[in-house]
Short mmCIF file of C-alpha atoms and ligand atoms in Angstrom, two decimals:
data_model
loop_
_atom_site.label_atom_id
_atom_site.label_comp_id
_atom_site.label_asym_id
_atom_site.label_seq_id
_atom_site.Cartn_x
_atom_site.Cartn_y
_atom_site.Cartn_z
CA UNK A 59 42.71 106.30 142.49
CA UNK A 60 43.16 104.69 145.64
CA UNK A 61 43.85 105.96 148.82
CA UNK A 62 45.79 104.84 151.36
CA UNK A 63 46.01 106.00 154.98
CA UNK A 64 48.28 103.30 156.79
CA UNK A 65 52.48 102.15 155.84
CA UNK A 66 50.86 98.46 155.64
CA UNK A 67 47.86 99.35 153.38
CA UNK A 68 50.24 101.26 151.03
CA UNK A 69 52.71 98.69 150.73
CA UNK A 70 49.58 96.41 149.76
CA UNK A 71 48.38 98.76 146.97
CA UNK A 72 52.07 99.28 145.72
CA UNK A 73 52.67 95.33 145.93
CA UNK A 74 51.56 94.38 142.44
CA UNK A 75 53.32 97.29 140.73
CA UNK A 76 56.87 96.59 142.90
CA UNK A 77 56.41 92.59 141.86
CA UNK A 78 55.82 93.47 138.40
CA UNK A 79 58.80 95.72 138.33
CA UNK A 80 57.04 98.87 137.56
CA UNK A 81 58.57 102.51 137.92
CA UNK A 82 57.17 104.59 140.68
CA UNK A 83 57.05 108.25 140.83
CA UNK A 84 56.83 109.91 143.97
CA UNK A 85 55.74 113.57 144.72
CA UNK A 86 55.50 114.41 148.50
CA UNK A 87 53.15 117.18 149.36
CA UNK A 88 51.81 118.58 152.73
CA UNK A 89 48.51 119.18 150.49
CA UNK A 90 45.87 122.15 149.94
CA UNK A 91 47.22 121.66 146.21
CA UNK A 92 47.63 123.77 143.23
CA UNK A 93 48.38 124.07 139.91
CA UNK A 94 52.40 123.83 141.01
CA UNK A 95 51.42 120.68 142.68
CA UNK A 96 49.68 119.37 139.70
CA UNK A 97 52.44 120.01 137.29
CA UNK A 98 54.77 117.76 139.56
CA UNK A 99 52.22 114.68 139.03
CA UNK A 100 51.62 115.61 135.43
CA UNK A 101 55.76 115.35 134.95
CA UNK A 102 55.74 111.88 137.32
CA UNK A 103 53.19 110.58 135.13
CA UNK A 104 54.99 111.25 131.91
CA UNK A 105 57.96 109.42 133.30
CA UNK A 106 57.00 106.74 135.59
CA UNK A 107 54.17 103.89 135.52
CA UNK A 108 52.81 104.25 139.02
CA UNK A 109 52.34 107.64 140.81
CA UNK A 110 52.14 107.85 144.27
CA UNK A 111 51.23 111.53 145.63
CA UNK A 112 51.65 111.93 150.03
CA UNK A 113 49.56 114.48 151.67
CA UNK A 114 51.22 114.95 154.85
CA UNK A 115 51.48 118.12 157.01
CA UNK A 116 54.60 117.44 158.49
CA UNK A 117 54.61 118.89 162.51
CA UNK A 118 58.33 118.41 162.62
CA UNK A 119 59.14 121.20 159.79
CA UNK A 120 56.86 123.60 161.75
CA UNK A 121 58.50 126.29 164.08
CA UNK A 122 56.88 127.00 167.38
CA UNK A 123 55.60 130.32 166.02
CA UNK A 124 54.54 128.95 162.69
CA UNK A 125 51.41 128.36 161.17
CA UNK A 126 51.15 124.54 161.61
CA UNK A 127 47.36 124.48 163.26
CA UNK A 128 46.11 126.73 160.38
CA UNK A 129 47.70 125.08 157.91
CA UNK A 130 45.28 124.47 155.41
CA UNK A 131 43.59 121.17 155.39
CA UNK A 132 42.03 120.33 152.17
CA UNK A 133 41.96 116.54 151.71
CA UNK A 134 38.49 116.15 149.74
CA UNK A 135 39.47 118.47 147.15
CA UNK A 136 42.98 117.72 147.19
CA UNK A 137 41.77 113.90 146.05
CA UNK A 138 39.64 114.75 143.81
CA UNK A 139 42.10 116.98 141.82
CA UNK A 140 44.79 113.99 142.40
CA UNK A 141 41.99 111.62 141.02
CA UNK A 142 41.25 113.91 137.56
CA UNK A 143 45.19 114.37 136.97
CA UNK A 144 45.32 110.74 137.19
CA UNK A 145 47.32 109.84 140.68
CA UNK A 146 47.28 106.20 141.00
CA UNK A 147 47.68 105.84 145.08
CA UNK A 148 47.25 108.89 147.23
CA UNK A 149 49.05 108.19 150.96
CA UNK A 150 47.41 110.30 153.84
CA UNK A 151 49.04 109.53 156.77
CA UNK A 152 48.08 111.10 160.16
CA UNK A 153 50.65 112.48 162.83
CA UNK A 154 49.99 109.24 164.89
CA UNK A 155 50.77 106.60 161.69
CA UNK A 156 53.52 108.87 160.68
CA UNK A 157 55.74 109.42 164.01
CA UNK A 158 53.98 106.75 166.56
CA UNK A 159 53.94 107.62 170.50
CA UNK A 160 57.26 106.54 171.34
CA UNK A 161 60.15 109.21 171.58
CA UNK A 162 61.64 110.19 168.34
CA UNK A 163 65.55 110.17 168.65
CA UNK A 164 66.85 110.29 164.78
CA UNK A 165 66.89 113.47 162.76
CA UNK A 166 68.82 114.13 159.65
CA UNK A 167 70.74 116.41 159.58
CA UNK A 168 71.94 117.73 155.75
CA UNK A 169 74.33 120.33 157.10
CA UNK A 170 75.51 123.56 156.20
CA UNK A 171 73.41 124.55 153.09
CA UNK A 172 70.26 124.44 155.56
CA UNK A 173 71.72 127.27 157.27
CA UNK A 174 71.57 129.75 154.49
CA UNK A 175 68.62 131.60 153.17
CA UNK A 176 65.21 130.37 155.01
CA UNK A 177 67.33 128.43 157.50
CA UNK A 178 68.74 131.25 158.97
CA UNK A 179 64.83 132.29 159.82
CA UNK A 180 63.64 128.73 160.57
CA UNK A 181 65.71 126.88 162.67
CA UNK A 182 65.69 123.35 162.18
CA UNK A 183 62.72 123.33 159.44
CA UNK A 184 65.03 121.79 156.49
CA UNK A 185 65.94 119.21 159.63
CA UNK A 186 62.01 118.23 159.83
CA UNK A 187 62.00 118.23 155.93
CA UNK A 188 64.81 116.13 155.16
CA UNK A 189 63.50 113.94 158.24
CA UNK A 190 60.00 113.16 157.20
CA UNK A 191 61.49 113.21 153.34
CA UNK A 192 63.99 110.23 154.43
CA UNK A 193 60.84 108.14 156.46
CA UNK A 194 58.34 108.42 153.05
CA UNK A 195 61.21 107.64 150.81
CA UNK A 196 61.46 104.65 152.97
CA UNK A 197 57.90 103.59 153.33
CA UNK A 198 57.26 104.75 149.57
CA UNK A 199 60.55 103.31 147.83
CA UNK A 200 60.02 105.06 144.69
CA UNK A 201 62.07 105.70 141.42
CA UNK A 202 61.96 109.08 140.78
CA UNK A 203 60.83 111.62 143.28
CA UNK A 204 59.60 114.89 142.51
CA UNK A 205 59.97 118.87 144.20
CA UNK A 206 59.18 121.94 143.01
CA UNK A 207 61.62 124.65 141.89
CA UNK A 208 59.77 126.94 144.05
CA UNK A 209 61.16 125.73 146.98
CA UNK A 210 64.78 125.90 145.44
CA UNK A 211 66.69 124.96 148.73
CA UNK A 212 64.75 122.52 149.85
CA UNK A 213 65.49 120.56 146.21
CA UNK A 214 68.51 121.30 147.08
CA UNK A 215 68.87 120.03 150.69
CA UNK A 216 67.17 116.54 148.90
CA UNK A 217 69.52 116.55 146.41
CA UNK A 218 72.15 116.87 148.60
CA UNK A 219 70.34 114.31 151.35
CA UNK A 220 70.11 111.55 148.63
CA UNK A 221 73.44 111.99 147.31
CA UNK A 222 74.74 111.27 151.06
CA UNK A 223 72.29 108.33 152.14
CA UNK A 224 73.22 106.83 148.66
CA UNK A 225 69.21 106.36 148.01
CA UNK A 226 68.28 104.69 144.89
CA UNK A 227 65.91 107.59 143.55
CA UNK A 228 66.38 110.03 140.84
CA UNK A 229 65.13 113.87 142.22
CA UNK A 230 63.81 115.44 139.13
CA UNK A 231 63.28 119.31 139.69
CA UNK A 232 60.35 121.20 138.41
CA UNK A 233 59.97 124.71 137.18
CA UNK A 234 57.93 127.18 139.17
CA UNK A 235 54.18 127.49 138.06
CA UNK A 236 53.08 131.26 138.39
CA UNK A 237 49.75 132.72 138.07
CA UNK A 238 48.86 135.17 135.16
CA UNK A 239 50.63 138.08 136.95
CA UNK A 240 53.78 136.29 138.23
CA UNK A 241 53.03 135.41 141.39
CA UNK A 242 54.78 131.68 142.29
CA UNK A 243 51.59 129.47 143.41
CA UNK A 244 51.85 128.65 146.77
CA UNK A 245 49.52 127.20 149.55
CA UNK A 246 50.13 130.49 151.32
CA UNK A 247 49.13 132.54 148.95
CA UNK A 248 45.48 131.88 150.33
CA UNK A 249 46.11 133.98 153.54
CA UNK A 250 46.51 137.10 151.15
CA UNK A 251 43.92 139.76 151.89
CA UNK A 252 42.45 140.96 147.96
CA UNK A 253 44.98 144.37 148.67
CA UNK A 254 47.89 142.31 149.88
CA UNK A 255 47.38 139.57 146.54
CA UNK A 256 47.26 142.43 144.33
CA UNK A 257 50.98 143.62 145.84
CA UNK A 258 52.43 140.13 145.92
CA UNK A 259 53.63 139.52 142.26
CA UNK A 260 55.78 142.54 142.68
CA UNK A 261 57.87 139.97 144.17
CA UNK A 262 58.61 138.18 140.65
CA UNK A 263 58.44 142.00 138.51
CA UNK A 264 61.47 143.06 140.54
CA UNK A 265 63.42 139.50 140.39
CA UNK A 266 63.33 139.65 136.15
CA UNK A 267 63.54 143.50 136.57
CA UNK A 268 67.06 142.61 138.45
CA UNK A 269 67.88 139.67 135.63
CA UNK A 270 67.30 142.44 132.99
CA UNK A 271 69.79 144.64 135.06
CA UNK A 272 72.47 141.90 135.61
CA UNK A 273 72.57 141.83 131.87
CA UNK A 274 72.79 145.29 131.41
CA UNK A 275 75.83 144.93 133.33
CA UNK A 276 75.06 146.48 136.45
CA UNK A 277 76.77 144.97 139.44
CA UNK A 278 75.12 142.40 141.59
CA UNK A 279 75.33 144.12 145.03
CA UNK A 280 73.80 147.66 143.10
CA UNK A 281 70.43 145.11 142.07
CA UNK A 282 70.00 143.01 145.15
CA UNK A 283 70.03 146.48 146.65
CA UNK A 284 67.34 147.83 144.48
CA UNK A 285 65.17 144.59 144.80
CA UNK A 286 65.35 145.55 148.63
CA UNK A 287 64.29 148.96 148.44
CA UNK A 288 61.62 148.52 145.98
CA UNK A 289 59.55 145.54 147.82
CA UNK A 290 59.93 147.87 151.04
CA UNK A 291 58.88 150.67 149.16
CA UNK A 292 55.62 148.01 148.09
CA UNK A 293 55.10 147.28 151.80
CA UNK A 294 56.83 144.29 152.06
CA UNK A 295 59.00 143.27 155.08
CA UNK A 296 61.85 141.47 154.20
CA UNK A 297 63.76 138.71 155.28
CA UNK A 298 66.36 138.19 152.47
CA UNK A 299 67.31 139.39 149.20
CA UNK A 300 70.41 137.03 148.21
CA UNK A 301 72.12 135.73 145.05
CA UNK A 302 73.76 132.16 145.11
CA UNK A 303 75.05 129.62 142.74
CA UNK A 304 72.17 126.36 142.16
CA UNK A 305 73.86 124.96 144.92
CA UNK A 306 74.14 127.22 147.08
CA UNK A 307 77.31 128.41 147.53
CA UNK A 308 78.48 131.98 147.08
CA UNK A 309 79.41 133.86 143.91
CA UNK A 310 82.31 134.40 143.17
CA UNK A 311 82.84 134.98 139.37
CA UNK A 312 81.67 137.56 137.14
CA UNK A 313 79.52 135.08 134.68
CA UNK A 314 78.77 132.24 136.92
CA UNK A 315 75.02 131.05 137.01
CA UNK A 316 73.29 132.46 139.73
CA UNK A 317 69.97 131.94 141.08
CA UNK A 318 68.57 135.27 143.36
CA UNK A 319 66.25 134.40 146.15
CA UNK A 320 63.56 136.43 147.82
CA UNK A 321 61.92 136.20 151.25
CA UNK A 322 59.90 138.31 152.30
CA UNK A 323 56.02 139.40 154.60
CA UNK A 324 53.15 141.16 153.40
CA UNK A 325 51.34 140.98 156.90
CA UNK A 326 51.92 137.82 158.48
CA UNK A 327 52.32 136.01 155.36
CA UNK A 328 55.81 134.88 154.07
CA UNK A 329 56.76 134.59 150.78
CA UNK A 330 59.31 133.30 148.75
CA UNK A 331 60.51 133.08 145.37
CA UNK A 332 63.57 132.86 143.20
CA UNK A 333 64.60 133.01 139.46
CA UNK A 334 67.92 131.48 137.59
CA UNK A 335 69.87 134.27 136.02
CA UNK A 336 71.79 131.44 133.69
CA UNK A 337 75.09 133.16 131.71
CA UNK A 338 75.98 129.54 129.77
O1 PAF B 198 57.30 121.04 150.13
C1 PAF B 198 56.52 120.50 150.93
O2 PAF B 198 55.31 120.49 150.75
C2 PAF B 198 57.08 119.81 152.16
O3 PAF B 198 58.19 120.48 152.66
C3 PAF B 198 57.42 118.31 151.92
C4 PAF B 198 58.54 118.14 150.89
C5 PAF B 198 56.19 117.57 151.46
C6 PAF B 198 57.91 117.67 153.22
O4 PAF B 198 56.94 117.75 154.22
#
């Protein structure tokens, strides 16, 4: 695997590839990688020739009271888990290569389905997402990009982002990957304490105990209710219990595909995790 730390040294290693017409796959990451991570290569490997992984902790996406210091930094063993999964070119920018020292004036901006859910808590993150998403789409200029269910709106602010900017690149979508007890893998997950871990997959027991509900009839407000009440019953604090169509948009019929989102803190820790409830 190579890796690549400057715009002009990547477009050197991805040269020979773009000449010779090969597919790239593309999964941006901000690192400190998992098993969720790895499942996004393993998918770009199955379907394109090159993969290109970015490691990238992006200050843009980062609100003022957010953890974007402590983020964990894990390069070393992030590359050597790229290298055994077989990532041809890792990119690891720094802040500096990334956004320069001149002013930056250009956002973009995807609109209103950054306002719902964690946009309504993080003002202007999906902004700094769909930003630095844009720049390594450009610098990268892959095929097919991959994201991670997990973050559902986010794939969905891309989706939406590359449907508007008309780029060239298919966004495949890939299923959350949960450890043995539920729990969606997430680079956070590492700031649970052993008592708050131990609480946390009670986050994904009450979203299928609410799917089992739903189709048992019982009406959507009455379970996103119940959701509520039992994760503040487990000690969580919560930021939003809300059902939505995949894209985002409000429910409005009886047997419509919804997908039901979760935010919420054990401690300082955020979570977040979602399931499709699918009626077709
Ligand atoms: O999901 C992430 O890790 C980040 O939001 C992304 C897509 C790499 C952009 O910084």
């Amino acid at each position: 695997m190579k890796t690549e730390t400057t715009i002009q040294s990547l477009n050197a290693a991805l040269s020979p590839a773009r000449l010779a017409r090969k597919t790239i796959g593309f999964v941006p990451t901000m690192g400190n990688l998992h098993q969720g991570h790895l499942n996004l290569v393993r998918e770009a490997k199955k379907l394109c020739d090159v993969v290109v992984v970015s490691i990238f902790v992006n200050p843009i996406q980062f609100g003022p009271n957010e953890d974007f210091d402590n983020y964990p930094r894990t390069l070393e063993a992030d590359s050597q888990l790229l290298a055994e999964v077989g990532c041809d070119v890792l990119f690891a920018p720094s802040v500096q290569q990334m956004y320069g020292d001149l002013p930056r004036r250009t956002a973009v901006v995807v609109g209103e389905i950054t306002e719902v859910l964690c946009g309504r808590s993080r003002a202007g993150h999906f902004d700094g997402v769909a930003t630095v998403v844009t720049k390594l789409f450009h610098i990268v200029q892959p095929d097919t990009a991959f994201f991670g269910q997990k973050d559902w709106q986010q794939l969905a602010v891309i989706r939406q982002m590359t449907r508007d900017l008309s780029f060239p690149i298919d966004i495949v979508g890939v299923p959350i990957a949960r450890a043995e007890d539920g729990l969606a893998l997430s680079s956070r997950n590492g700031y649970l304490t052993d008592l708050q871990r131990k609480v946390a997959p009670k986050i994904y027991q009450s979203l299928t105990d609410a799917e089992k509900a739903l189709r048992k009839k019982t009406p959507l407000a009455e379970v996103l209710t119940s959701i509520e009440a039992n994760l503040t019953k487990a000690g969580f604090e919560i930021d939003y219990v809300e059902a939505l169509t995949p894209d985002l948009e409000a429910v409005n019929a009886f047997d419509q595909d919804i997908v039901l989102f979760v935010a919420a803190k054990l401690g300082n820790t955020r979570l977040i995790d979602n399931l499709v409830v699918k009626y077709s």
